[in-house]
PDB file of C-alpha atoms and ligand atoms in Angstrom:
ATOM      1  CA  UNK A 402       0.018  67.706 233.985  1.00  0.00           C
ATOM      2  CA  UNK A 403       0.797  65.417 236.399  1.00  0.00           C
ATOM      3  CA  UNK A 404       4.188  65.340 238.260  1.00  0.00           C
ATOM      4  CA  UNK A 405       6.066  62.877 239.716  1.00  0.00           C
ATOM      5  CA  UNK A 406       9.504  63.145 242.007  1.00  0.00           C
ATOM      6  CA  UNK A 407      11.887  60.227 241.738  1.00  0.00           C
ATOM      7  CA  UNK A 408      14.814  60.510 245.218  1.00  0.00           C
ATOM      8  CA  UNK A 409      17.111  58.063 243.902  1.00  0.00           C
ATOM      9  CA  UNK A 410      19.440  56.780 247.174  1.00  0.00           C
ATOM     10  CA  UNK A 411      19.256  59.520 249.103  1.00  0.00           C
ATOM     11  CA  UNK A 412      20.851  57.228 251.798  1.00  0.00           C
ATOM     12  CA  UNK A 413      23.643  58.085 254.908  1.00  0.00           C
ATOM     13  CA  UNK A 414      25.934  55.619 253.335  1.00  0.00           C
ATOM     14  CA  UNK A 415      25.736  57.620 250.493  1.00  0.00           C
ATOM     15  CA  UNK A 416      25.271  61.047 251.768  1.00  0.00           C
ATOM     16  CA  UNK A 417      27.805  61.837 254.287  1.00  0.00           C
ATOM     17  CA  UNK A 418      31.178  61.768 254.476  1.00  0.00           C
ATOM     18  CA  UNK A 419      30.933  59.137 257.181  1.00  0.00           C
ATOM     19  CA  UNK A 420      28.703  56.750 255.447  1.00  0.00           C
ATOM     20  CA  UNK A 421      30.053  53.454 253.839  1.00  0.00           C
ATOM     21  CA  UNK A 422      30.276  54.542 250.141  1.00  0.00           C
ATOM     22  CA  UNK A 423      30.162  58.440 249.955  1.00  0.00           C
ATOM     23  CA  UNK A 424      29.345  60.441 247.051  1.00  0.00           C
ATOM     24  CA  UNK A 425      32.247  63.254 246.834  1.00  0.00           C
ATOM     25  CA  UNK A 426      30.328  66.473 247.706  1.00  0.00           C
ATOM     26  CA  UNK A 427      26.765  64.556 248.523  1.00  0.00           C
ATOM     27  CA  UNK A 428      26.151  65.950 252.001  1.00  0.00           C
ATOM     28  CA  UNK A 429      26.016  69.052 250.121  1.00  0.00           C
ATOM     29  CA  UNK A 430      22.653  68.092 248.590  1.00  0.00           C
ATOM     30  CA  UNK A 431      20.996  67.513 251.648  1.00  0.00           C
ATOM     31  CA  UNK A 432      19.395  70.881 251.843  1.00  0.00           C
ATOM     32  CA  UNK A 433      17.893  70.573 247.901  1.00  0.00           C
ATOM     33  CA  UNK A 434      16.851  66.966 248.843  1.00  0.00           C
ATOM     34  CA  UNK A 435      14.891  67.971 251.611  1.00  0.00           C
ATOM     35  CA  UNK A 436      13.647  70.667 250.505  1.00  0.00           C
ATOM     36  CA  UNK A 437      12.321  68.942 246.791  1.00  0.00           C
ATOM     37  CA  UNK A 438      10.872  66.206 249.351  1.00  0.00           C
ATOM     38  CA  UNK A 439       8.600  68.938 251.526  1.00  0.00           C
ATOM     39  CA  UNK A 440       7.610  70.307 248.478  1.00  0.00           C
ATOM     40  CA  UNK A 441       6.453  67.580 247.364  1.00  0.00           C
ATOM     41  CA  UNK A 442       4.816  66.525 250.396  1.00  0.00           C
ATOM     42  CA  UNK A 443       3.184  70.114 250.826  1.00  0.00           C
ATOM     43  CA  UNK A 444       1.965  69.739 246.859  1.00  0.00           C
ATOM     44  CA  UNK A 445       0.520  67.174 246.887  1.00  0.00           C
ATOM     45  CA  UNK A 446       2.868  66.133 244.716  1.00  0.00           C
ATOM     46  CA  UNK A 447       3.874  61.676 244.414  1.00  0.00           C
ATOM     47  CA  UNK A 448       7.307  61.010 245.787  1.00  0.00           C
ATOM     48  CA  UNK A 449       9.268  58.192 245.080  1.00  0.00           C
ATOM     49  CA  UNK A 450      12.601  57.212 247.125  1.00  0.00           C
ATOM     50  CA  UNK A 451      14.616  54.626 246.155  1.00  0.00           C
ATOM     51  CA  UNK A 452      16.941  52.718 248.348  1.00  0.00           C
ATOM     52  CA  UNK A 453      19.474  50.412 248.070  1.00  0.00           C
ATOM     53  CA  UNK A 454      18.824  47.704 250.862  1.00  0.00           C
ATOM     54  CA  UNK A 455      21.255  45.018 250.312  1.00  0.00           C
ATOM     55  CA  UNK A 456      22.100  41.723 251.977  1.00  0.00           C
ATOM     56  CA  UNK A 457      25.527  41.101 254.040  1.00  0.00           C
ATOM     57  CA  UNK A 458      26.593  39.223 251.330  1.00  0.00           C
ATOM     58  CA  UNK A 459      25.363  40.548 248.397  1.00  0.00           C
ATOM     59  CA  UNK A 460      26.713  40.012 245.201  1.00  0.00           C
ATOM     60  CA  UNK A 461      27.039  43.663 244.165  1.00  0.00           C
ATOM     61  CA  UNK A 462      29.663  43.892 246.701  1.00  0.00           C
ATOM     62  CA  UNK A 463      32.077  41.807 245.071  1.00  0.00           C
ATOM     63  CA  UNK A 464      32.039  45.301 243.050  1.00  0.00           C
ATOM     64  CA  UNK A 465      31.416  47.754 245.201  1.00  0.00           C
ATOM     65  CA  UNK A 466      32.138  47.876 248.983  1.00  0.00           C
ATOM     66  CA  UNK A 467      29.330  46.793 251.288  1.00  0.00           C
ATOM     67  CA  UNK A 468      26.992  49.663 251.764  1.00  0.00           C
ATOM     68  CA  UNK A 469      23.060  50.578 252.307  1.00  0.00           C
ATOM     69  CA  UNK A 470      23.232  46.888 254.452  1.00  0.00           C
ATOM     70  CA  UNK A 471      19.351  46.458 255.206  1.00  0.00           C
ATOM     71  CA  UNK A 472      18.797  46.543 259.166  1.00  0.00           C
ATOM     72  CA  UNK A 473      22.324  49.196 259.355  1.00  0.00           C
ATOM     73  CA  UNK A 474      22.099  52.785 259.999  1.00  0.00           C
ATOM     74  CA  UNK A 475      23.642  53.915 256.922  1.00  0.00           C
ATOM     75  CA  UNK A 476      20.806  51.922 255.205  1.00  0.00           C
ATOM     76  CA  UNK A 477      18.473  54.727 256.645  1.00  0.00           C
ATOM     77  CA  UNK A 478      17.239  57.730 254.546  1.00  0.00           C
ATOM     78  CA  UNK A 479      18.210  60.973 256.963  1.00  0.00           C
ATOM     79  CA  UNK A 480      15.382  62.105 258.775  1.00  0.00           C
ATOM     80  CA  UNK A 481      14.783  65.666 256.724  1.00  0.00           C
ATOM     81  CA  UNK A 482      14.209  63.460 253.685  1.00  0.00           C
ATOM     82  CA  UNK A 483      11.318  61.672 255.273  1.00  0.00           C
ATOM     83  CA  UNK A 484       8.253  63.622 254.296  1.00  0.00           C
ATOM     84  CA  UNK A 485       5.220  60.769 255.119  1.00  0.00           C
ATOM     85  CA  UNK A 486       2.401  60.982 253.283  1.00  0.00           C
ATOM     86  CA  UNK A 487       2.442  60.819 249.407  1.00  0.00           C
ATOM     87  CA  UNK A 488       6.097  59.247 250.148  1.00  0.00           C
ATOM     88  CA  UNK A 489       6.842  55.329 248.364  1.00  0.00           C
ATOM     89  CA  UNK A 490       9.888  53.590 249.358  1.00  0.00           C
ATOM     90  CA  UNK A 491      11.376  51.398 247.078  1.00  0.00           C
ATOM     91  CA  UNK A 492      13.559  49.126 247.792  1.00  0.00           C
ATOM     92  CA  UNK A 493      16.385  47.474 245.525  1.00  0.00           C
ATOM     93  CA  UNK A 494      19.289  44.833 245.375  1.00  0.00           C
ATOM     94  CA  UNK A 495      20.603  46.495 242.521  1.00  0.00           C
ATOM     95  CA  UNK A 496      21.879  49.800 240.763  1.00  0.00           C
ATOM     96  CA  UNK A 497      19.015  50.050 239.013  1.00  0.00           C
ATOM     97  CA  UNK A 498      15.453  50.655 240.155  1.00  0.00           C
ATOM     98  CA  UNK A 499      13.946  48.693 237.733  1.00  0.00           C
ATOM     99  CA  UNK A 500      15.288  45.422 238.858  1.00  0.00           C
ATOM    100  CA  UNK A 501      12.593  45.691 241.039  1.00  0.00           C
ATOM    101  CA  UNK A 502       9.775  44.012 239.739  1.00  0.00           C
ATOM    102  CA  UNK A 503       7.472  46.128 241.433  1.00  0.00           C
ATOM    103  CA  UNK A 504       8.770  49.694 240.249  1.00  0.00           C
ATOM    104  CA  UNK A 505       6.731  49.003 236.566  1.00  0.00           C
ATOM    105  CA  UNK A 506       3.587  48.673 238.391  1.00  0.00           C
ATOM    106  CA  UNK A 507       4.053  51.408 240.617  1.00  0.00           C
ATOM    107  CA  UNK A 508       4.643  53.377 237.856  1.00  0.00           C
ATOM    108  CA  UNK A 509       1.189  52.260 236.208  1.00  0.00           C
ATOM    109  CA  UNK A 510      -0.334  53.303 239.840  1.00  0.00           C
ATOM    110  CA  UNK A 511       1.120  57.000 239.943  1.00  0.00           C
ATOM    111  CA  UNK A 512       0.137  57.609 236.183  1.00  0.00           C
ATOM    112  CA  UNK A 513       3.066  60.591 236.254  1.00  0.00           C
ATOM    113  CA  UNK A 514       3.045  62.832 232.874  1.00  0.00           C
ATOM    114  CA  UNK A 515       6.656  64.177 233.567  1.00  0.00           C
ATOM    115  CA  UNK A 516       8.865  63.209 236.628  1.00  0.00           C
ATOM    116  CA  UNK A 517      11.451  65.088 237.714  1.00  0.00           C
ATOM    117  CA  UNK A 518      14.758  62.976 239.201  1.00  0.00           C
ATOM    118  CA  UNK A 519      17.371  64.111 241.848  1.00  0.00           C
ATOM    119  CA  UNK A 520      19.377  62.171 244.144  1.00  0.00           C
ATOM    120  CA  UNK A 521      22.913  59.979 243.736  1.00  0.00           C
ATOM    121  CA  UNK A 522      25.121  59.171 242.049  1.00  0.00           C
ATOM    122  CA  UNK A 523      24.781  60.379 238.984  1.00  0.00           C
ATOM    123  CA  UNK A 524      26.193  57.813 236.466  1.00  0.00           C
ATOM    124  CA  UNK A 525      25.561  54.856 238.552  1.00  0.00           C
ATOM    125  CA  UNK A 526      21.890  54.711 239.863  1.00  0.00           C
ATOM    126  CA  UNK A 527      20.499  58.259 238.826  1.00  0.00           C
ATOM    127  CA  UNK A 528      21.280  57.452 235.356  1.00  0.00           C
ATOM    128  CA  UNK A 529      20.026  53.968 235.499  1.00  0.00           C
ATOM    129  CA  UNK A 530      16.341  55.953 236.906  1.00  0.00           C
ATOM    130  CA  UNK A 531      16.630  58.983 233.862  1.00  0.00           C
ATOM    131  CA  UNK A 532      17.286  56.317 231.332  1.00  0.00           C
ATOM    132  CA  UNK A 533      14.903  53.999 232.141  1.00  0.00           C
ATOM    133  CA  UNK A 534      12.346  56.300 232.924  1.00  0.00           C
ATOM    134  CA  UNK A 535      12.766  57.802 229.314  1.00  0.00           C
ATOM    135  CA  UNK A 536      12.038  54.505 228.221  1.00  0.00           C
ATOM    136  CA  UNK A 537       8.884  54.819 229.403  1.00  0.00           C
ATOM    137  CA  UNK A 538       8.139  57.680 226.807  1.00  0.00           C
ATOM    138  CA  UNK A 539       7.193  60.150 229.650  1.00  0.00           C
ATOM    139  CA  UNK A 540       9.429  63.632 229.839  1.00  0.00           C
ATOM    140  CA  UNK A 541      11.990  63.034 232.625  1.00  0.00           C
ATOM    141  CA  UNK A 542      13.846  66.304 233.771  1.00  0.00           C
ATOM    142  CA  UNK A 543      17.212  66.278 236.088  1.00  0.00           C
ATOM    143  CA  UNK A 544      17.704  68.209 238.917  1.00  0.00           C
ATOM    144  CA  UNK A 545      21.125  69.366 238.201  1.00  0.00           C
ATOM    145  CA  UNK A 546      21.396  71.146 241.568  1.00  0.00           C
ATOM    146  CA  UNK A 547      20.419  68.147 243.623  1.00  0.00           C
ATOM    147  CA  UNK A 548      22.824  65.630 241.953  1.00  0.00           C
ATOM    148  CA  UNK A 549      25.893  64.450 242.780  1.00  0.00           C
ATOM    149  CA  UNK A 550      28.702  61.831 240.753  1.00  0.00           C
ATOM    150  CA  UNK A 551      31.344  59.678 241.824  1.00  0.00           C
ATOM    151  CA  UNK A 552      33.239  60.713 239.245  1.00  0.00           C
ATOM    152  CA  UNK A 553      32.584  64.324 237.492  1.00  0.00           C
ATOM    153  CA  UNK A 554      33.222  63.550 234.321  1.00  0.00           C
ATOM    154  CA  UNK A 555      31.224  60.656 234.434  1.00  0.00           C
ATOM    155  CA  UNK A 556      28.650  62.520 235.407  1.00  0.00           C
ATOM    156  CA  UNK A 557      28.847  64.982 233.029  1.00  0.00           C
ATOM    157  CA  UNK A 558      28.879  61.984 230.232  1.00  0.00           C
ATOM    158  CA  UNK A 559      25.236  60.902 231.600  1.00  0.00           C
ATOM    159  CA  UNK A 560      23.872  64.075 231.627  1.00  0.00           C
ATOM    160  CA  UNK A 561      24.915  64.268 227.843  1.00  0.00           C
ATOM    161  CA  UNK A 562      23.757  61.355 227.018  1.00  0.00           C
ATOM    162  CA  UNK A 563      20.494  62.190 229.063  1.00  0.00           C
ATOM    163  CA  UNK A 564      19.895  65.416 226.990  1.00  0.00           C
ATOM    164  CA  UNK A 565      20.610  63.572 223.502  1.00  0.00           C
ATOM    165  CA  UNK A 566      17.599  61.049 224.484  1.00  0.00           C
ATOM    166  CA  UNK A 567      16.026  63.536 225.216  1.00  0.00           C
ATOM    167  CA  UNK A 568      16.060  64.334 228.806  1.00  0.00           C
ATOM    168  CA  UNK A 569      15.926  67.970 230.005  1.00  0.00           C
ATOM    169  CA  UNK A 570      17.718  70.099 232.989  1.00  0.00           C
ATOM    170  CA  UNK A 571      16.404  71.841 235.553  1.00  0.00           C
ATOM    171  CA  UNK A 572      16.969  73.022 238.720  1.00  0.00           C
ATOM    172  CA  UNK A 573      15.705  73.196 242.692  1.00  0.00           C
ATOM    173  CA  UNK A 574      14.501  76.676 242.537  1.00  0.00           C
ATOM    174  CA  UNK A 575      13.020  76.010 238.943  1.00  0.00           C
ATOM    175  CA  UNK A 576      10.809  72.942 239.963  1.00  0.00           C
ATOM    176  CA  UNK A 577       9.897  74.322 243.325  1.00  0.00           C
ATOM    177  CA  UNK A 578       8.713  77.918 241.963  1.00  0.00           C
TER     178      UNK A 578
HETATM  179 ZN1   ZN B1062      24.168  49.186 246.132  1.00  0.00          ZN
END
């Protein structure tokens, strides 16, 4: 059974309290994230990060304030989330990683029978990844430990409606045992 590990914007605008669009609690995660990420990497296990790498004047930030600007610091992933080897970045314009028309092949490439998706936020771009995933017909589980929402009850709505399509839990100590 072949796993795959999906880092969805694991990002410093995202992760600290500094960063241009924080995710209440995120810096938190750090820890879990880098710790899923080495284990991956010492594994042998395919990562895939996601990142948002937007324009100046992108369009999503009529929405949302201008974050994860390509070519800014809080673009970057932290360094303890860098792992190297077996590592893809993906980049995106969009909340959801399959706006890139690459992600689909990639997908094809890594030939994953289960992936297993942590990272932020919850309702916005993690759920976009779990749901779409799904899609795909392979099990997806959620790292409930190495999440983090904008707004809780938000994210407790995706993880419901992640379980009732099917979607399971886990958590860091399950997946890296
Ligand atoms: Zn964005």
């Amino acid at each position: 059974m072949k796993t795959v590990f999906v880092d969805v914007d694991t990002q410093i605008d995202f992760l600290f309290p500094a960063g241009a669009l924080y995710v209440p609690g995120a810096v938190r995660l750090l820890p879990a994230i880098a710790r899923l990420n080495h284990f991956a990497a010492a594994q042998g296990i395919p990562l895939i990060s996601t990142t948002d790498a937007h324009t100046e004047d992108d369009p999503e930030f009529r929405e949302w304030p201008p974050h994860c600007v390509a070519g800014t610091t809080g673009q970057l992933k932290p360094a303890e989330t860098l792992v190297g080897a077996g590592q893809t970045i993906v980049e995106k314009q969009a909340l959801d990683v399959f706006s890139n028309p690459d992600f689909p092949g990639l997908l094809d490439r890594v030939a994953a029978d289960r992936y297993v998706v942590y990272g932020v936020a919850t309702e916005y771009c993690v759920r976009c990844a779990i749901l779409g995933l799904l899609a795909t017909g392979k099990p997806v589980a959620l790292v409930t430990d190495a999440i983090a929402a904008v707004n809780p009850e938000e994210g407790a709505r995706t993880i419901a409606e992640f379980t009732a399509r099917g979607g399971t839990l886990t958590t860091v100590s399950e997946v890296t045992s």
